[in-house]
mmCIF file of C-alpha atoms and ligand atoms in Angstrom:
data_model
loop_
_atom_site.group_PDB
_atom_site.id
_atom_site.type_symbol
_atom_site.label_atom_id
_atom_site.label_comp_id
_atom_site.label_asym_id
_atom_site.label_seq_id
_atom_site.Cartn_x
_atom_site.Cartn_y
_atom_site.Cartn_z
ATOM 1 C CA UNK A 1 0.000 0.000 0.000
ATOM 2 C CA UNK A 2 1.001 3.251 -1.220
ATOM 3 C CA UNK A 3 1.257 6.157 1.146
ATOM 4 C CA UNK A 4 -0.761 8.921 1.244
ATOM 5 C CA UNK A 5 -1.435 12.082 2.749
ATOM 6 C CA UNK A 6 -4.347 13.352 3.987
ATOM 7 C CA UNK A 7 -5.704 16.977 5.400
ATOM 8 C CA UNK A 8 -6.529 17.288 9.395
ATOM 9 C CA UNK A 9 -7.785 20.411 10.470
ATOM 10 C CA UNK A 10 -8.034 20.658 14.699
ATOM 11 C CA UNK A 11 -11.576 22.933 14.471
ATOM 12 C CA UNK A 12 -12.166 26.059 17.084
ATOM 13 C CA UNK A 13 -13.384 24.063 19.732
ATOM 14 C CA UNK A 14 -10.734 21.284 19.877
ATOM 15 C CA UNK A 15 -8.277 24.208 20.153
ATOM 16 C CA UNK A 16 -10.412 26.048 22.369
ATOM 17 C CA UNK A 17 -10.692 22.992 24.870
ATOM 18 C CA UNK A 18 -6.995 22.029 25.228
ATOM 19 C CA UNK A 19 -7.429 18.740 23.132
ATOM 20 C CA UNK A 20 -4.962 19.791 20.610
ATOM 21 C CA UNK A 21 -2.464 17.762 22.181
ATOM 22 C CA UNK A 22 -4.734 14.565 22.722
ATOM 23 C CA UNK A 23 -5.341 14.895 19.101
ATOM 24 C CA UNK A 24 -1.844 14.748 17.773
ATOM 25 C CA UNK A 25 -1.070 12.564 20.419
ATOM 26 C CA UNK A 26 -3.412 9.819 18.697
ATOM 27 C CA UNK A 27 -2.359 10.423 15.252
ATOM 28 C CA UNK A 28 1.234 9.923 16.137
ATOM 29 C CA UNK A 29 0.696 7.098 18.326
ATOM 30 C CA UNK A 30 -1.157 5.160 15.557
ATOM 31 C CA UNK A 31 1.843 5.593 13.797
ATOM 32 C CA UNK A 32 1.090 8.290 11.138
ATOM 33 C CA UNK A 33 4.093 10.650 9.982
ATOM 34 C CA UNK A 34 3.117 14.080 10.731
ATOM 35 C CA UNK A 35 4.445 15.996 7.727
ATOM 36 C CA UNK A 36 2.802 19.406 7.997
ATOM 37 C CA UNK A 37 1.436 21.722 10.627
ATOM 38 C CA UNK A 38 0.220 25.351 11.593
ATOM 39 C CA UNK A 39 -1.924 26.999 13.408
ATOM 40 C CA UNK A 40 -3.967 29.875 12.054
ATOM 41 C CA UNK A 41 -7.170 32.314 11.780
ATOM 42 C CA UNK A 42 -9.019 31.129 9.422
ATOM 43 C CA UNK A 43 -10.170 34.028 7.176
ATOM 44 C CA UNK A 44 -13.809 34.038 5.470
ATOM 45 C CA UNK A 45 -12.419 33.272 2.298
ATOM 46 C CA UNK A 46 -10.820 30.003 2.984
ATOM 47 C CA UNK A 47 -13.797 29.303 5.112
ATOM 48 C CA UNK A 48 -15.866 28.718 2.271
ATOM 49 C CA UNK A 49 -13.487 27.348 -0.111
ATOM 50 C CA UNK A 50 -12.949 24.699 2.202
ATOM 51 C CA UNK A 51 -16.065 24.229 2.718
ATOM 52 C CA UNK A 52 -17.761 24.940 -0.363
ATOM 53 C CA UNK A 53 -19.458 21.640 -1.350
ATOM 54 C CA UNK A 54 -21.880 22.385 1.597
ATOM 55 C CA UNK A 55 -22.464 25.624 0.218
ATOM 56 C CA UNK A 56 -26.722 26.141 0.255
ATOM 57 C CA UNK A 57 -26.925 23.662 3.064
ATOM 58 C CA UNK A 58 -28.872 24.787 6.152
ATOM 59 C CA UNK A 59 -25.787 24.744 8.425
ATOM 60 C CA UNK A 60 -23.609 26.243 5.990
ATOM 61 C CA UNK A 61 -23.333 29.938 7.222
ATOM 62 C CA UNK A 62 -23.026 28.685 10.790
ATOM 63 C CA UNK A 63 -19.878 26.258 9.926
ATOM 64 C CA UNK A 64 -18.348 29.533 8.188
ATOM 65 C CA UNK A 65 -19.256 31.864 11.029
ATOM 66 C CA UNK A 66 -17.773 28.543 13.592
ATOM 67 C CA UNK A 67 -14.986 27.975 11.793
ATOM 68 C CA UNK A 68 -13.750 31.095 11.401
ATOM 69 C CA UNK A 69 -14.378 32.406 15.290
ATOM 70 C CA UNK A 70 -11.485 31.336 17.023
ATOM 71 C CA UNK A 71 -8.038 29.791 15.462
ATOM 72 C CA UNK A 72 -7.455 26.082 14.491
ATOM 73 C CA UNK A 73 -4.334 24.229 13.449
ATOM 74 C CA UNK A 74 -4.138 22.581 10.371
ATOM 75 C CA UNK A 75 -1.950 19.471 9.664
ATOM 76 C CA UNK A 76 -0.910 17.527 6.827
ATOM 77 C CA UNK A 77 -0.617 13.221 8.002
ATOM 78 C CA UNK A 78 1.214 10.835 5.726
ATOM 79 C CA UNK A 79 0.686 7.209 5.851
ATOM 80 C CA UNK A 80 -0.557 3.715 4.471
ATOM 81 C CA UNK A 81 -4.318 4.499 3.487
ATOM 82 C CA UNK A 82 -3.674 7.427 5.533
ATOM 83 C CA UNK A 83 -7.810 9.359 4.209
ATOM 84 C CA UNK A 84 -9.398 5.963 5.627
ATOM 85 C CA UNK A 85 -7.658 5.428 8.960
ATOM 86 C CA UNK A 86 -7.802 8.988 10.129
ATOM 87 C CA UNK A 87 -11.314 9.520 8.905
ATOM 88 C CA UNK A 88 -12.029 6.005 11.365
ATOM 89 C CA UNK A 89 -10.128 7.637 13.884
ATOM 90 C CA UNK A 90 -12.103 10.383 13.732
ATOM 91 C CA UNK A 91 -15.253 8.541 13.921
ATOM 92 C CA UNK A 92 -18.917 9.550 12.513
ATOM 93 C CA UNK A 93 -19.761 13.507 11.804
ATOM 94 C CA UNK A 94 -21.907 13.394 14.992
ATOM 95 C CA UNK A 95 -19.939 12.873 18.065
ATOM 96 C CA UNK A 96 -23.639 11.555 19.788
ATOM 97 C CA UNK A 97 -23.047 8.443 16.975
ATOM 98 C CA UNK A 98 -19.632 7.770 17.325
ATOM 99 C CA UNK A 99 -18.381 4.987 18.653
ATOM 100 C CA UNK A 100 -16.302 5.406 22.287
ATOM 101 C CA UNK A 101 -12.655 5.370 20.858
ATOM 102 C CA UNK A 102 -12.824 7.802 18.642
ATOM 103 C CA UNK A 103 -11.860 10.949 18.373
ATOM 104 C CA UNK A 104 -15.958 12.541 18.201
ATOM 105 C CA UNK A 105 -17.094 9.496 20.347
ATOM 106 C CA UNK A 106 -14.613 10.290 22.983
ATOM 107 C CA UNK A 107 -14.802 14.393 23.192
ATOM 108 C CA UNK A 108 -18.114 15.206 21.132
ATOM 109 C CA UNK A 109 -21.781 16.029 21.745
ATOM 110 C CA UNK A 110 -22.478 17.901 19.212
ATOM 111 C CA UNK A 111 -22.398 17.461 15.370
ATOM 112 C CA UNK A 112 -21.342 21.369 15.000
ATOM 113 C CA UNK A 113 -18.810 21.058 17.372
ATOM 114 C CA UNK A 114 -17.085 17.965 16.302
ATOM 115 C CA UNK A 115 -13.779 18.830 17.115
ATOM 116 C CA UNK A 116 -11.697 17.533 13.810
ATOM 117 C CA UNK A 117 -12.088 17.462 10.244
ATOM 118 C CA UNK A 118 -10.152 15.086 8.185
ATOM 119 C CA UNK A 119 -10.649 14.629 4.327
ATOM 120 C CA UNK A 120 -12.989 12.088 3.035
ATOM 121 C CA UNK A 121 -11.301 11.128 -0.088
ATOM 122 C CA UNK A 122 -7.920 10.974 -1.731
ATOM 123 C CA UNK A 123 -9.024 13.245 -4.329
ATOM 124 C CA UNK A 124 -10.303 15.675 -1.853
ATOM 125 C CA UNK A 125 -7.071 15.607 0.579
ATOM 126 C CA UNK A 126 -5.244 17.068 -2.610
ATOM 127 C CA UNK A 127 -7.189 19.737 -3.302
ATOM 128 C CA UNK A 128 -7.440 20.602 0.560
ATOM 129 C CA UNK A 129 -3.921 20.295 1.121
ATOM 130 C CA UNK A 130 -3.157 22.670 -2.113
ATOM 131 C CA UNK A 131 -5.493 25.095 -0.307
ATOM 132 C CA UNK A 132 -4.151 25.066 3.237
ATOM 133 C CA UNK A 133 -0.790 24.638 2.944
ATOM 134 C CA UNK A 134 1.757 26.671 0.168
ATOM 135 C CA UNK A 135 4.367 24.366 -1.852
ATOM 136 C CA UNK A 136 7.452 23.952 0.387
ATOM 137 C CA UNK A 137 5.672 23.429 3.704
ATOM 138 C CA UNK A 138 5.173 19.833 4.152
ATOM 139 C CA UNK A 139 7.948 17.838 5.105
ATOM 140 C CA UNK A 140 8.927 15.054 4.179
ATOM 141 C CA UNK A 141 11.411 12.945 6.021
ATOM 142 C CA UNK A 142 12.304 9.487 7.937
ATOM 143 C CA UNK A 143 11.847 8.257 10.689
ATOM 144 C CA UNK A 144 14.086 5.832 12.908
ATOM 145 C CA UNK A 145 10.764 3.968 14.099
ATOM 146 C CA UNK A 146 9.538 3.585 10.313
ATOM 147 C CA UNK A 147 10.826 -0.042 10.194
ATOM 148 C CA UNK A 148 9.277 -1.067 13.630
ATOM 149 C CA UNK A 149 5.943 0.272 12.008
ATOM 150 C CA UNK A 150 5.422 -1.844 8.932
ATOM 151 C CA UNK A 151 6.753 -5.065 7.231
ATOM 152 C CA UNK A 152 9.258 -3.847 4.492
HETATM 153 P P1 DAT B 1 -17.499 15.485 8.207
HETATM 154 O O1 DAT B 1 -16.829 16.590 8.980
HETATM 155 O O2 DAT B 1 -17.701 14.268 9.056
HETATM 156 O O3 DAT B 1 -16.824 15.178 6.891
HETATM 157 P P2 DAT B 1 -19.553 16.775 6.614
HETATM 158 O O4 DAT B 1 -18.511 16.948 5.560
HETATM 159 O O5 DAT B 1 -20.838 16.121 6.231
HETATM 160 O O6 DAT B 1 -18.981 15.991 7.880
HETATM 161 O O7 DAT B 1 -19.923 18.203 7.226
HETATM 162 C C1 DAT B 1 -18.922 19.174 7.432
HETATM 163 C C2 DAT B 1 -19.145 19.815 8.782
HETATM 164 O O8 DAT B 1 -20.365 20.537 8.774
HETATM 165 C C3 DAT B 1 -19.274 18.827 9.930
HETATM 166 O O9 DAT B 1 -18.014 18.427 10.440
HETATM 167 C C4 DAT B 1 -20.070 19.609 10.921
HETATM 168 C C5 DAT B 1 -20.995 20.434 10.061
HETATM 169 N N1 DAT B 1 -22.286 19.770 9.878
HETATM 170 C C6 DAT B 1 -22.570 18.719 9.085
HETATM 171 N N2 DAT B 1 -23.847 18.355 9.153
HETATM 172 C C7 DAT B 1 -24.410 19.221 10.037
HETATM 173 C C8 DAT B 1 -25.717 19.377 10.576
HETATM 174 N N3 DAT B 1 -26.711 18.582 10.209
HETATM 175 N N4 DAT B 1 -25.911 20.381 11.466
HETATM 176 C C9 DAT B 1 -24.912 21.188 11.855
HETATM 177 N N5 DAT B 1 -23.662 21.090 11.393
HETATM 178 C C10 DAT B 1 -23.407 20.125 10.496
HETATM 179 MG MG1 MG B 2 -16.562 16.352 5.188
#
């Protein structure tokens, strides 16, 4: 299995709470590469770029309005199927639904406040990584532990 790298965005309210750590702390424990990170105000614009397949829904000004209150960090994970596992990590939109274990079932109540957004697709985790982060800020790089992570 290929690597890939996928878009994880620690929303407002994971930032806000002090899980920032606990999130990156799960991500790197599973073994994922962390390859790009920062932490930023996200500006209306990006907002709904990011977001803009939701664009009409009913939610859709208040995940622009959320999203852009307070600042979140946004990351850049590399990995083996790395859009599948984190998106299972992350567990169901609605952190009332998701399992215990993950990410939304452990911290969430509320499907607004959902603490993480990961990309749902390889197709989309290009496109959101080419909007969050500029060529020439992810990293890549080895690892001592690589070997001890996966059979060569
Ligand atoms: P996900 O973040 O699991 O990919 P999504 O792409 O369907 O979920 O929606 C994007 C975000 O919009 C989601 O993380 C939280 C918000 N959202 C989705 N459905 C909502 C709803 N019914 N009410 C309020 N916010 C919602
Ligand atoms: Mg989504």
């Amino acid at each position: 299995m290929a690597d890939q790298r996928t878009f994880v965005m620690i929303k407002p309210d994971g930032v806000q709470r002090g899980l920032v750590g606990e999130i990156i702390g799960r991500l790197e424990r599973k073994g994922l590469k962390l390859v790009g990170l920062k932490m930023l105000q996200v500006g209306e614009d990006l907002a709904r770029r990011h977001y803009a397949v939701h664009e009409g829904k009913p939610f859709f000004e208040g995940l622009i309005r959320f999203i852009t209150s307070s600042p979140v960090v946004a990351m850049a994970w590399e990995g083996p199927d790395a859009v599948d596992v984190v998106r299972r990590m992350l567990g169901p939109t609605d952190g009332r639904q998701a399992p215990p274990g993950t990410i939304r079932g452990d911290f969430g109540l509320d499907v607004g406040y959902n603490l993480a957004h990961a990309s749902d697709s390889p197709e989309s985790a290009a496109q959101e990584l080419a909007l969050w982060f500029a060529d020439g800020e992810l990293v890549g790089y080895q690892r001592a532990v690589d070997p001890w992570l996966r059979e060569a």
